[in-house]
Amino acid sequence: MSTDIARVDINFDQDVVATRQQARLIAEMLGFDRQDQARIATAVSEIASNTLQYGQGGVATFFIEGVESSEYFTISICDHGPGIEDLDAILEGRYMSSTGMGQGIVASKRLLPDHFHIDSKLGQGTTVTLGKWLPVTASPATLEGIKKALAELRAESPLEAIRSQNHELLAALELIRQRDEELRRVNQELIETNIGIVALYNELDDKTQRLQKTEQMLLKHNEELKGFAYTVAHDLKAPLRGITGYAQELAIKHKTGLSERALFCLSQIISANRNLDNLIEDLLNFVRMDTEAAPLFVEVDLGSLIKELLKDRNLIITELHVEVTVDIPLITLHTWECGLAQVLANLIDNAIKFSGKADPPRISIRAEDIKACYRIIVSDNGVGFDMKYSERIYGLFNRLVRTEEFEGTGAGLAIVKKILDKLGGSIRAEAQPGLGATFYVELPKSEIRNPKSEIRNPKSEIRNPKSEIRNKVLRNDFSTKEWFC
Amino acid sequence: MDHIPIIKVGEFLLVSIQVDMHDRLAMRLQDDLTTQLIKTRAQGVLIDISSLDIVDSFIGRMIGNIASMMSILGAETVVVGMRPAVAITIVELGLSLSNVRTALNVDKGIGLLRVLVNSIGNEGSRHDNYQK
């Protein structure tokens, strides 16, 4: 059984004095006579001096060891110095250092022969344990009393106060040093990361420049192509007008001199010309989609727009006995009116055209407000098409049916797609051959790609808080990019 | 305390160690004493250790060293006021302070110093004469 009484750090000269004073004090309180007090204090002083001088400082612990009636006062002094090289020689008194180290150990062993133990490992430190039997005659003060008395002494001593403050300071310094170390490490990591980022950024920059170059080239090519298409369309129209003019003149003014066959040929020429003219017109429209500046965005009431479109087609609807179903809730779109009208007109025309041979032809136009966008659905019960062509139908001049069966140039859906691209919308189709086709057009609730329109129409922004949020998100994105630069 | 005071009394230096000395303080005392001895041309040194509870091997050696240095510098050293416990400890430690003269108290110490200095002084003058 052992009971700790006190602990003293040995780091400075003053600590050696404090340690031996502590040893003497405790010895006195434990009831040792003056001579033994002097022995214990001297032996402790010898070892503590060695600890400071050779062991780079250490700790002295005072405690009582052993069972009752054979207890002894023990002082253990341990350091973490280099250890003692030739311990046996020192203990046998064969060795004596010039500075008196061996002398100290031997001397203390001589002073306290009851218990003397020395444990030294090279490179790990030395622990010296000194002990003396507690005197039987004297009545030792209780351990609690000793501890209390020591604590009081410590509180009174200004040196002790400075020492404890010093300890705190050292601990704080150590903490700061550790933090500093950590900071340096993190900093190093950051620097490395930064180097990586810079390298990545450079790479990105390279790629961006290449992309920009490619984009510019593409834009130039596109521009050239557009000009080319426009010129071709215009130049084609002029001779076409001549051919039509002359053919009509022949058919009207010189009708009498012509055989029936010649008149038939003329009507075929005029009809073919009309088709060609339509084709060129569509081509021009298609090209115009790209060349036109940003379209004007206005408030459009979907219901009345569709009503208008159906009114224009009243004649053909009545003629073909088409059953038209319209189910449009109150939807106001902020969009490019001409473009939307063209999209819907094309889809309705297609529906009427391709359902023409059904009995009875039915078309339906519906609209719904789904969360993210508005959806317009145009369906018919006409010839339909195979779903494997569902992407091909949007190609320019791509036709799934022959002109003899259904008139048309094959530009309609291509134009529809192009306009929807401009509006930020989308189109998809569902169809089955012989059972009809359904086209779904989806339009965004507010055109976010065209900030100009928002300036022109601030109301729409107020009415549509979502768009505001989206715009904010977009702006944030920009600021993030700036930050990265 | 940084220094142990050294007082000149007549032709002697008086050192009274009132604090528990740590090793550095003991070294400094050694230096201070030699310096003062030269400066004051004192002929004897009296070291009072009556306040010391313990004398460990380092301090013991230091006292021995001081005595030897003083002797070389032509002065006598007397240590006075050693406690009985200290005396026993010194013997048990195996320290032989053979070159240190001791006396029971300051009075007897000064007396001893006078005797020593006078006898050496006579020798010293004889020595001087011999050189002439």
Coordinates of C-alpha atoms in Angstrom, one line a residue:
Chain A
M1 CA 0.0 0.0 0.0
S2 CA 1.3 3.4 -0.8
T3 CA 0.0 6.9 -0.1
D4 CA 1.1 9.9 -1.9
I5 CA 2.0 12.9 0.2
A6 CA 3.5 15.5 -2.2
R7 CA 5.1 16.0 -5.5
V8 CA 7.7 18.5 -6.5
D9 CA 9.0 19.2 -10.0
I10 CA 12.7 19.6 -10.4
N11 CA 13.5 21.9 -13.2
F12 CA 15.5 24.8 -11.8
D13 CA 18.2 25.3 -9.1
Q14 CA 15.5 26.6 -6.7
D15 CA 13.6 23.4 -7.1
V16 CA 16.5 21.3 -5.6
V17 CA 16.3 23.5 -2.5
A18 CA 12.5 23.2 -2.5
T19 CA 12.7 19.5 -2.8
R20 CA 15.1 19.0 0.1
Q21 CA 13.1 21.5 2.2
Q22 CA 9.9 19.5 1.5
A23 CA 11.7 16.3 2.4
R24 CA 12.9 17.7 5.7
L25 CA 9.5 19.2 6.5
I26 CA 7.6 15.9 5.8
A27 CA 10.3 14.0 7.8
E28 CA 9.8 16.3 10.7
M29 CA 6.0 15.9 10.6
L30 CA 6.4 12.2 10.3
G31 CA 8.3 12.3 13.6
F32 CA 11.8 11.7 12.5
D33 CA 14.4 13.2 14.9
R34 CA 16.7 16.0 13.8
Q35 CA 19.5 13.8 12.7
D36 CA 17.3 11.7 10.5
Q37 CA 15.7 14.8 9.0
A38 CA 19.2 16.0 8.1
R39 CA 20.0 12.6 6.6
I40 CA 16.9 12.4 4.5
A41 CA 17.1 16.0 3.3
T42 CA 20.8 15.6 2.4
A43 CA 20.2 12.4 0.5
V44 CA 17.3 13.9 -1.3
S45 CA 19.4 16.9 -2.1
E46 CA 22.2 14.7 -3.6
I47 CA 19.8 12.9 -5.9
A48 CA 17.8 16.0 -6.8
S49 CA 21.0 17.8 -7.8
N50 CA 21.9 14.9 -10.0
T51 CA 18.5 14.9 -11.6
L52 CA 18.8 18.5 -12.4
Q53 CA 22.4 18.3 -13.5
Y54 CA 22.4 15.0 -15.5
G55 CA 18.8 14.0 -16.0
Q56 CA 17.5 17.3 -17.5
G57 CA 15.0 17.7 -14.7
G58 CA 12.5 15.4 -13.2
V59 CA 9.9 14.9 -10.5
A60 CA 10.2 14.0 -6.8
T61 CA 7.3 12.1 -5.2
F62 CA 7.0 11.7 -1.5
F63 CA 4.8 8.9 -0.1
I64 CA 4.4 6.3 2.7
E65 CA 4.8 2.7 1.7
G66 CA 4.5 -0.7 3.5
V67 CA 1.9 -2.2 5.8
E68 CA 0.9 -0.8 9.2
S69 CA 3.6 -0.9 11.9
S70 CA 6.3 -1.4 9.3
E71 CA 5.7 1.6 7.1
Y72 CA 8.5 3.6 5.6
F73 CA 8.8 7.1 4.2
T74 CA 9.7 6.9 0.5
I75 CA 11.0 9.5 -1.9
S76 CA 11.0 8.6 -5.5
I77 CA 12.9 10.9 -7.9
C78 CA 12.6 10.2 -11.5
D79 CA 14.0 11.9 -14.6
H80 CA 13.9 11.2 -18.4
G81 CA 17.5 11.9 -19.0
P82 CA 20.1 9.8 -20.8
G83 CA 20.4 7.3 -17.9
I84 CA 23.5 6.2 -16.1
E85 CA 26.1 4.3 -18.0
D86 CA 28.1 2.3 -15.5
L87 CA 25.7 2.0 -12.5
D88 CA 27.4 -1.0 -10.9
A89 CA 30.8 0.7 -10.8
I90 CA 29.2 3.8 -9.2
L91 CA 27.4 1.7 -6.6
E92 CA 30.5 -0.1 -5.7
G93 CA 32.3 3.2 -5.3
R94 CA 34.8 2.4 -8.1
Y95 CA 33.6 5.4 -10.2
M96 CA 33.8 9.0 -9.3
S97 CA 32.9 11.7 -11.8
S98 CA 34.8 14.9 -11.8
T99 CA 31.6 16.8 -11.0
G100 CA 30.7 14.4 -8.2
M101 CA 27.8 12.5 -9.7
G102 CA 28.9 9.1 -8.4
Q103 CA 29.7 10.6 -5.1
G104 CA 26.2 11.8 -4.7
I105 CA 24.6 8.4 -5.3
V106 CA 27.0 6.6 -3.1
A107 CA 26.6 9.3 -0.4
S108 CA 22.8 9.1 -0.4
K109 CA 23.0 5.3 -0.3
R110 CA 25.2 5.6 2.7
L111 CA 22.8 8.1 4.4
L112 CA 19.7 6.0 3.8
P113 CA 20.7 2.4 3.8
D114 CA 17.2 1.1 4.8
H115 CA 15.8 1.4 1.3
F116 CA 17.9 2.5 -1.6
H117 CA 17.0 1.5 -5.1
I118 CA 18.2 2.8 -8.4
D119 CA 16.7 1.9 -11.7
S120 CA 18.4 3.4 -14.8
K121 CA 17.8 2.6 -18.5
L122 CA 20.1 4.1 -21.1
G123 CA 18.3 6.7 -23.1
Q124 CA 15.1 6.4 -21.0
G125 CA 15.9 7.9 -17.7
T126 CA 16.7 7.1 -14.1
T127 CA 14.5 6.5 -11.1
V128 CA 16.0 6.6 -7.6
T129 CA 13.9 5.4 -4.7
L130 CA 15.0 6.4 -1.2
G131 CA 13.3 5.2 1.9
K132 CA 13.5 5.2 5.7
W133 CA 11.5 3.2 8.3
L134 CA 9.1 5.4 10.1
P135 CA 10.2 5.9 13.7
V136 CA 8.3 3.7 16.2
T137 CA 8.7 5.9 19.2
A138 CA 7.3 9.1 17.8
S139 CA 3.7 9.5 17.0
P140 CA 3.5 10.7 13.4
A141 CA 1.1 13.3 12.4
T142 CA -1.8 11.9 10.2
L143 CA -1.3 12.0 6.5
E144 CA -4.2 14.4 6.1
G145 CA -2.6 16.8 8.6
I146 CA 0.6 16.7 6.7
K147 CA -1.0 17.3 3.4
K148 CA -2.9 20.2 4.8
A149 CA 0.1 21.8 6.4
L150 CA 2.0 21.4 3.1
A151 CA -0.8 23.0 1.2
E152 CA -0.8 26.0 3.6
L153 CA 2.9 26.4 3.3
R154 CA 2.6 26.3 -0.4
A155 CA -0.1 28.9 -0.5
E156 CA 2.0 31.2 1.7
S157 CA 5.1 30.9 -0.4
P158 CA 5.4 33.5 -3.2
L159 CA 8.0 31.3 -4.9
E160 CA 5.4 28.6 -5.0
A161 CA 2.9 30.9 -6.5
I162 CA 5.4 32.0 -9.2
R163 CA 6.3 28.4 -9.8
S164 CA 2.7 27.4 -10.4
Q165 CA 2.1 30.4 -12.6
N166 CA 5.3 29.4 -14.5
H167 CA 3.9 25.9 -14.9
E168 CA 0.6 27.3 -16.3
L169 CA 2.6 29.5 -18.6
L170 CA 4.7 26.7 -19.8
A171 CA 1.6 24.6 -20.4
A172 CA 0.0 27.5 -22.3
L173 CA 3.1 27.9 -24.4
E174 CA 3.2 24.2 -25.2
L175 CA -0.4 24.5 -26.3
I176 CA 0.3 27.5 -28.4
R177 CA 3.3 25.7 -29.9
Q178 CA 1.1 22.7 -30.8
R179 CA -1.5 25.0 -32.3
D180 CA 1.2 26.7 -34.3
E181 CA 2.4 23.4 -35.5
E182 CA -1.1 22.4 -36.5
L183 CA -1.6 25.7 -38.3
R184 CA 1.6 25.3 -40.1
R185 CA 0.6 21.8 -41.2
V186 CA -2.8 23.0 -42.4
N187 CA -1.2 25.9 -44.1
Q188 CA 1.2 23.5 -45.9
E189 CA -1.8 21.4 -47.0
L190 CA -3.6 24.4 -48.2
I191 CA -0.6 25.6 -50.2
E192 CA -0.4 22.2 -51.8
T193 CA -4.1 22.2 -52.6
N194 CA -3.8 25.7 -53.9
I195 CA -1.0 24.6 -56.3
G196 CA -3.3 21.8 -57.5
I197 CA -6.2 24.3 -58.0
V198 CA -4.0 26.7 -59.9
A199 CA -2.8 23.9 -62.1
L200 CA -6.4 22.8 -62.7
Y201 CA -7.4 26.3 -63.3
N202 CA -4.7 26.7 -65.9
E203 CA -5.9 23.6 -67.6
L204 CA -9.4 24.8 -67.5
D205 CA -8.3 28.1 -68.9
D206 CA -6.6 26.4 -71.8
K207 CA -9.7 24.3 -72.5
T208 CA -11.9 27.4 -72.3
Q209 CA -9.8 29.2 -74.8
R210 CA -9.8 26.3 -77.2
L211 CA -13.6 26.0 -76.7
Q212 CA -14.0 29.7 -77.4
K213 CA -12.0 29.5 -80.5
T214 CA -14.1 26.6 -81.7
E215 CA -17.2 28.4 -80.8
Q216 CA -16.2 31.5 -82.7
M217 CA -15.4 29.3 -85.7
L218 CA -18.8 27.6 -85.4
L219 CA -20.6 30.9 -85.2
K220 CA -18.8 32.1 -88.3
H221 CA -19.7 29.0 -90.2
N222 CA -23.3 29.2 -89.0
E223 CA -23.5 32.8 -90.1
E224 CA -22.1 31.8 -93.5
L225 CA -24.6 28.9 -93.8
K226 CA -27.5 31.2 -92.9
G227 CA -26.5 33.7 -95.4
F228 CA -26.1 31.0 -98.0
A229 CA -29.5 29.5 -97.2
Y230 CA -31.1 33.0 -97.3
T231 CA -29.5 33.8 -100.7
V232 CA -30.4 30.5 -102.2
A233 CA -34.0 30.8 -101.0
H234 CA -34.4 34.3 -102.5
D235 CA -32.6 33.5 -105.7
L236 CA -34.7 30.4 -106.2
K237 CA -37.9 32.4 -105.7
A238 CA -37.3 34.8 -108.5
P239 CA -37.0 32.3 -111.4
L240 CA -39.9 30.4 -109.8
R241 CA -42.1 33.5 -110.0
G242 CA -41.2 33.7 -113.7
I243 CA -42.1 30.1 -114.4
T244 CA -45.4 30.4 -112.6
G245 CA -46.2 33.7 -114.4
Y246 CA -45.5 32.3 -117.8
A247 CA -47.4 29.1 -117.1
Q248 CA -50.5 31.0 -115.8
E249 CA -50.3 33.3 -118.9
L250 CA -50.3 30.2 -121.1
A251 CA -53.2 28.6 -119.2
I252 CA -55.4 31.7 -119.2
K253 CA -54.5 33.8 -122.3
H254 CA -53.6 31.1 -124.7
K255 CA -56.0 28.4 -123.5
T256 CA -57.8 28.1 -126.8
G257 CA -54.7 27.0 -128.8
L258 CA -53.8 24.2 -126.4
S259 CA -54.7 20.6 -126.3
E260 CA -56.2 19.1 -123.1
R261 CA -53.0 17.3 -122.4
A262 CA -51.0 20.6 -122.6
L263 CA -53.5 22.2 -120.2
F264 CA -53.1 19.3 -117.8
C265 CA -49.3 19.7 -118.0
L266 CA -49.6 23.4 -117.3
S267 CA -51.8 22.8 -114.2
Q268 CA -49.2 20.2 -113.0
I269 CA -46.4 22.8 -113.5
I270 CA -48.3 25.4 -111.6
S271 CA -49.2 23.0 -108.8
A272 CA -45.5 21.8 -108.5
N273 CA -44.4 25.4 -108.5
R274 CA -46.8 26.2 -105.7
N275 CA -45.4 23.4 -103.7
L276 CA -41.8 24.5 -104.4
D277 CA -42.8 28.1 -103.4
N278 CA -44.2 26.8 -100.1
L279 CA -41.1 24.8 -99.6
I280 CA -38.9 27.8 -100.1
E281 CA -41.1 30.0 -97.9
D282 CA -40.8 27.4 -95.1
L283 CA -37.1 27.3 -95.6
L284 CA -36.9 31.1 -95.3
N285 CA -39.0 30.9 -92.2
F286 CA -36.8 28.3 -90.8
V287 CA -33.7 30.4 -91.5
R288 CA -35.3 33.5 -90.2
M289 CA -35.8 31.9 -86.8
D290 CA -32.0 32.0 -86.3
T291 CA -31.3 35.4 -87.9
E292 CA -34.1 37.3 -86.1
A293 CA -33.1 39.3 -83.0
A294 CA -34.5 38.4 -79.6
P295 CA -38.3 38.1 -79.9
L296 CA -40.6 40.5 -78.1
F297 CA -42.2 38.9 -75.0
V298 CA -45.8 39.8 -74.1
E299 CA -48.7 38.6 -72.0
V300 CA -50.6 36.0 -74.0
D301 CA -53.9 34.5 -73.1
L302 CA -53.6 30.9 -74.3
G303 CA -57.4 30.3 -74.5
S304 CA -58.1 33.2 -76.8
L305 CA -55.0 32.5 -78.9
I306 CA -56.2 29.0 -79.7
K307 CA -59.8 30.3 -80.3
E308 CA -58.3 32.7 -82.8
L309 CA -56.4 30.0 -84.5
L310 CA -59.4 27.7 -84.8
K311 CA -61.5 30.5 -86.2
D312 CA -59.0 31.0 -89.0
R313 CA -59.4 27.2 -89.8
N314 CA -63.2 27.2 -89.5
L315 CA -63.7 26.6 -93.2
I316 CA -61.6 23.4 -93.5
I317 CA -62.9 22.2 -90.1
T318 CA -66.5 22.4 -91.3
E319 CA -65.6 21.0 -94.7
L320 CA -64.0 17.9 -93.2
H321 CA -66.5 17.6 -90.3
V322 CA -63.7 17.6 -87.8
E323 CA -64.8 17.2 -84.2
V324 CA -62.7 19.7 -82.2
T325 CA -62.5 19.4 -78.4
V326 CA -60.9 22.4 -76.6
D327 CA -60.2 22.3 -72.9
I328 CA -58.0 25.2 -71.9
P329 CA -58.0 26.6 -68.3
L330 CA -57.3 30.2 -67.8
I331 CA -53.6 30.5 -68.5
T332 CA -51.7 33.6 -69.2
L333 CA -48.2 33.1 -70.7
H334 CA -45.5 35.6 -70.8
T335 CA -44.0 34.7 -74.1
W336 CA -43.3 35.4 -77.8
E337 CA -46.8 35.6 -79.2
C338 CA -45.9 35.1 -82.9
G339 CA -43.7 32.1 -82.1
L340 CA -46.3 30.4 -79.9
A341 CA -49.0 31.1 -82.5
Q342 CA -46.8 29.5 -85.1
V343 CA -46.2 26.4 -83.0
L344 CA -49.8 25.9 -82.2
A345 CA -50.9 26.6 -85.8
N346 CA -48.5 24.0 -87.1
L347 CA -49.6 21.4 -84.6
I348 CA -53.3 22.1 -85.2
D349 CA -52.8 22.1 -89.0
N350 CA -51.0 18.8 -88.7
A351 CA -53.8 17.4 -86.5
I352 CA -56.4 18.4 -89.0
K353 CA -54.4 17.3 -92.0
F354 CA -53.4 13.9 -90.7
S355 CA -56.9 13.1 -89.2
G356 CA -58.6 14.1 -92.4
K357 CA -59.1 10.5 -93.6
A358 CA -60.5 9.2 -90.2
D359 CA -64.2 8.9 -89.7
P360 CA -65.0 11.2 -88.1
P361 CA -61.8 13.1 -87.6
R362 CA -61.3 14.2 -84.1
I363 CA -58.8 16.6 -82.7
S364 CA -58.4 17.8 -79.1
I365 CA -56.5 20.7 -77.7
R366 CA -55.9 20.7 -74.0
A367 CA -53.6 22.6 -71.6
E368 CA -52.6 22.0 -68.0
D369 CA -50.6 23.8 -65.4
I370 CA -48.1 21.4 -64.0
K371 CA -45.7 22.6 -61.4
A372 CA -42.6 23.7 -63.3
C373 CA -44.3 24.7 -66.6
Y374 CA -47.4 24.8 -68.7
R375 CA -48.2 21.9 -70.9
I376 CA -50.2 22.1 -74.1
I377 CA -51.5 18.8 -75.6
V378 CA -52.6 18.5 -79.2
S379 CA -53.9 15.1 -80.3
D380 CA -55.7 13.6 -83.2
N381 CA -57.1 10.2 -84.3
G382 CA -55.3 10.4 -87.7
V383 CA -52.7 8.2 -89.4
G384 CA -50.1 8.5 -86.6
F385 CA -46.6 7.2 -87.1
D386 CA -44.2 4.6 -85.8
M387 CA -42.5 5.7 -82.6
K388 CA -39.2 4.7 -84.0
Y389 CA -39.4 7.9 -86.1
S390 CA -40.3 10.1 -83.1
E391 CA -37.0 12.0 -83.4
R392 CA -36.9 12.1 -87.2
I393 CA -40.1 14.1 -87.5
Y394 CA -38.4 17.2 -86.2
G395 CA -35.8 17.2 -89.0
L396 CA -36.1 19.8 -91.7
F397 CA -37.9 18.4 -94.8
N398 CA -38.2 15.0 -93.2
R399 CA -41.5 13.5 -94.1
L400 CA -43.0 10.1 -93.1
V401 CA -45.8 10.2 -95.7
R402 CA -45.8 10.9 -99.4
T403 CA -46.9 14.3 -100.7
E404 CA -49.5 12.6 -102.8
E405 CA -51.3 11.4 -99.7
F406 CA -50.8 14.4 -97.5
E407 CA -49.6 17.8 -98.7
G408 CA -46.8 19.5 -97.0
T409 CA -43.1 20.4 -97.1
G410 CA -41.8 18.7 -94.0
A411 CA -40.7 21.9 -92.4
G412 CA -43.5 22.4 -90.0
L413 CA -42.2 20.4 -87.0
A414 CA -38.7 21.6 -87.6
I415 CA -39.9 25.1 -87.3
V416 CA -41.9 24.2 -84.2
K417 CA -38.9 22.7 -82.6
K418 CA -36.7 25.7 -83.4
I419 CA -39.2 28.1 -82.0
L420 CA -39.6 26.1 -78.8
D421 CA -35.8 26.0 -78.4
K422 CA -35.9 29.8 -78.5
L423 CA -38.7 29.9 -75.9
G424 CA -36.9 27.5 -73.6
G425 CA -39.7 24.9 -74.1
S426 CA -39.8 21.4 -75.4
I427 CA -41.9 19.0 -77.5
R428 CA -42.4 15.3 -77.5
A429 CA -44.8 13.0 -79.3
E430 CA -46.7 9.8 -78.7
A431 CA -48.2 8.0 -81.6
Q432 CA -49.3 4.7 -83.0
P433 CA -49.7 4.0 -86.7
G434 CA -53.4 4.3 -87.7
L435 CA -54.5 5.4 -84.2
G436 CA -53.4 9.0 -84.2
A437 CA -50.7 11.1 -82.6
T438 CA -50.4 13.3 -79.5
F439 CA -47.9 16.2 -79.2
Y440 CA -46.9 17.5 -75.8
V441 CA -45.6 21.0 -75.7
E442 CA -44.1 22.3 -72.5
L443 CA -43.4 25.9 -71.9
P444 CA -41.6 27.4 -69.0
K445 CA -43.6 29.7 -66.7
S446 CA -41.3 32.6 -67.1
E447 CA -38.6 33.2 -69.7
I448 CA -35.4 33.3 -67.6
R449 CA -33.1 33.3 -70.6
N450 CA -34.3 36.7 -71.7
P451 CA -33.6 39.3 -69.0
K452 CA -34.7 42.1 -71.3
S453 CA -38.3 41.0 -71.3
E454 CA -38.3 41.1 -67.5
I455 CA -37.2 44.7 -67.5
R456 CA -39.9 45.5 -70.0
N457 CA -42.4 43.6 -67.9
P458 CA -41.7 43.9 -64.3
K459 CA -45.2 42.6 -63.4
S460 CA -44.4 39.1 -64.4
E461 CA -41.5 39.0 -62.0
I462 CA -43.7 40.1 -59.1
R463 CA -46.4 37.6 -60.0
N464 CA -43.9 34.8 -60.3
P465 CA -41.7 34.7 -57.2
K466 CA -40.2 31.4 -58.3
S467 CA -38.5 33.0 -61.3
E468 CA -37.1 35.6 -58.9
I469 CA -35.5 32.9 -56.8
R470 CA -34.2 31.1 -59.9
N471 CA -32.7 34.4 -61.1
K472 CA -31.1 34.8 -57.8
V473 CA -29.6 31.4 -57.9
L474 CA -28.3 32.2 -61.4
R475 CA -26.7 35.4 -60.2
N476 CA -25.1 33.6 -57.3
D477 CA -23.6 31.2 -59.8
F478 CA -22.0 34.1 -61.6
S479 CA -20.6 35.6 -58.4
T480 CA -19.2 32.2 -57.5
K481 CA -17.4 32.0 -60.8
E482 CA -16.0 35.5 -60.2
W483 CA -14.7 34.4 -56.9
F484 CA -12.9 31.5 -58.4
C485 CA -11.2 33.7 -60.8
Chain B
M1 CA 18.4 36.1 -3.1
D2 CA 21.1 36.5 -5.8
H3 CA 24.1 36.9 -3.6
I4 CA 25.2 36.0 -0.2
P5 CA 26.5 39.2 1.5
I6 CA 30.1 39.3 2.4
I7 CA 31.0 41.7 5.2
K8 CA 34.4 43.0 6.1
V9 CA 35.1 43.1 9.8
G10 CA 38.5 44.4 10.5
E11 CA 41.0 42.4 8.5
F12 CA 38.6 39.5 8.0
L13 CA 35.7 38.8 5.7
L14 CA 32.5 37.5 7.4
V15 CA 30.1 35.4 5.4
S16 CA 26.9 34.4 7.1
I17 CA 24.9 31.9 5.1
Q18 CA 21.3 32.6 6.1
V19 CA 19.4 30.9 3.2
D20 CA 19.2 27.4 2.0
M21 CA 21.8 27.5 -0.7
H22 CA 21.2 26.0 -4.1
D23 CA 24.2 25.0 -6.2
R24 CA 24.4 28.1 -8.3
L25 CA 24.3 30.3 -5.3
A26 CA 27.2 28.3 -3.8
M27 CA 29.2 28.7 -6.9
R28 CA 28.6 32.5 -6.9
L29 CA 29.7 32.7 -3.3
Q30 CA 32.9 31.1 -4.2
D31 CA 33.5 33.7 -7.0
D32 CA 32.4 36.6 -4.9
L33 CA 34.7 35.6 -2.0
T34 CA 37.8 35.3 -4.1
T35 CA 37.1 38.7 -5.7
Q36 CA 36.4 40.4 -2.4
L37 CA 39.5 38.9 -0.8
I38 CA 41.7 40.4 -3.5
K39 CA 39.9 43.7 -3.3
T40 CA 39.9 44.1 0.5
R41 CA 43.3 42.4 1.1
A42 CA 41.6 40.6 3.9
Q43 CA 43.7 37.9 5.6
G44 CA 41.0 35.6 6.8
V45 CA 37.5 34.4 6.0
L46 CA 34.9 33.4 8.5
I47 CA 31.9 31.3 7.2
D48 CA 29.0 31.0 9.5
I49 CA 26.8 28.1 8.6
S50 CA 24.6 28.0 11.7
S51 CA 21.5 28.6 9.7
L52 CA 22.1 25.6 7.4
D53 CA 19.9 22.6 8.0
I54 CA 21.9 20.4 5.7
V55 CA 25.2 20.4 3.9
D56 CA 25.1 18.0 1.0
S57 CA 28.2 16.8 -0.9
F58 CA 28.0 19.7 -3.3
I59 CA 27.9 22.4 -0.6
G60 CA 30.5 20.5 1.4
R61 CA 32.8 20.3 -1.5
M62 CA 32.2 24.0 -2.2
I63 CA 33.2 24.9 1.4
G64 CA 36.3 22.8 1.0
N65 CA 37.1 24.5 -2.3
I66 CA 36.7 27.9 -0.8
A67 CA 39.1 27.0 2.0
S68 CA 41.7 25.8 -0.6
M69 CA 41.3 28.9 -2.7
M70 CA 41.7 31.2 0.3
S71 CA 44.7 29.3 1.4
I72 CA 46.3 29.7 -2.1
L73 CA 45.4 33.4 -2.0
G74 CA 47.2 33.6 1.4
A75 CA 44.2 33.8 3.7
E76 CA 42.8 31.5 6.4
T77 CA 39.3 30.1 6.5
V78 CA 37.3 29.1 9.5
V79 CA 33.8 27.6 9.3
V80 CA 31.7 28.2 12.4
G81 CA 28.3 27.3 13.8
M82 CA 27.9 23.8 12.3
R83 CA 24.9 22.0 13.7
P84 CA 25.5 18.6 15.2
A85 CA 23.1 16.9 12.7
V86 CA 25.1 18.5 9.9
A87 CA 28.3 17.4 11.3
I88 CA 27.1 13.8 11.6
T89 CA 25.7 13.9 8.1
I90 CA 29.0 15.2 6.7
V91 CA 30.8 12.3 8.3
E92 CA 28.3 9.8 7.0
L93 CA 28.5 11.2 3.6
G94 CA 32.2 10.5 3.6
L95 CA 33.2 14.1 3.0
S96 CA 36.5 14.8 4.5
L97 CA 36.8 18.5 5.0
S98 CA 40.4 18.0 6.1
N99 CA 41.6 21.4 4.9
V100 CA 38.8 23.3 6.6
R101 CA 39.3 24.6 10.1
T102 CA 36.2 24.9 12.2
A103 CA 35.2 26.6 15.4
L104 CA 32.1 26.4 17.6
N105 CA 30.9 29.9 17.1
V106 CA 31.8 33.3 15.6
D107 CA 33.7 34.5 18.7
K108 CA 35.9 31.4 18.8
G109 CA 36.2 31.5 15.1
I110 CA 37.6 35.1 15.1
G111 CA 39.9 34.1 17.8
L112 CA 41.2 31.2 15.8
L113 CA 41.6 33.3 12.7
R114 CA 43.7 35.9 14.7
V115 CA 46.0 33.2 15.9
L116 CA 46.3 31.7 12.4
V117 CA 46.9 35.0 10.6
N118 CA 49.5 36.1 13.2
S119 CA 51.5 32.9 12.9
I120 CA 51.3 33.0 9.1
G121 CA 51.9 36.7 9.1
N122 CA 55.2 36.1 10.9
E123 CA 56.0 33.3 8.5
G124 CA 55.0 35.7 5.6
S125 CA 57.4 38.4 6.9
R126 CA 60.1 35.8 7.3
H127 CA 59.5 34.8 3.8
D128 CA 59.7 38.4 2.7
N129 CA 63.0 38.8 4.5
Y130 CA 64.3 35.7 2.9
Q131 CA 63.5 37.1 -0.5
K132 CA 65.4 40.3 0.3

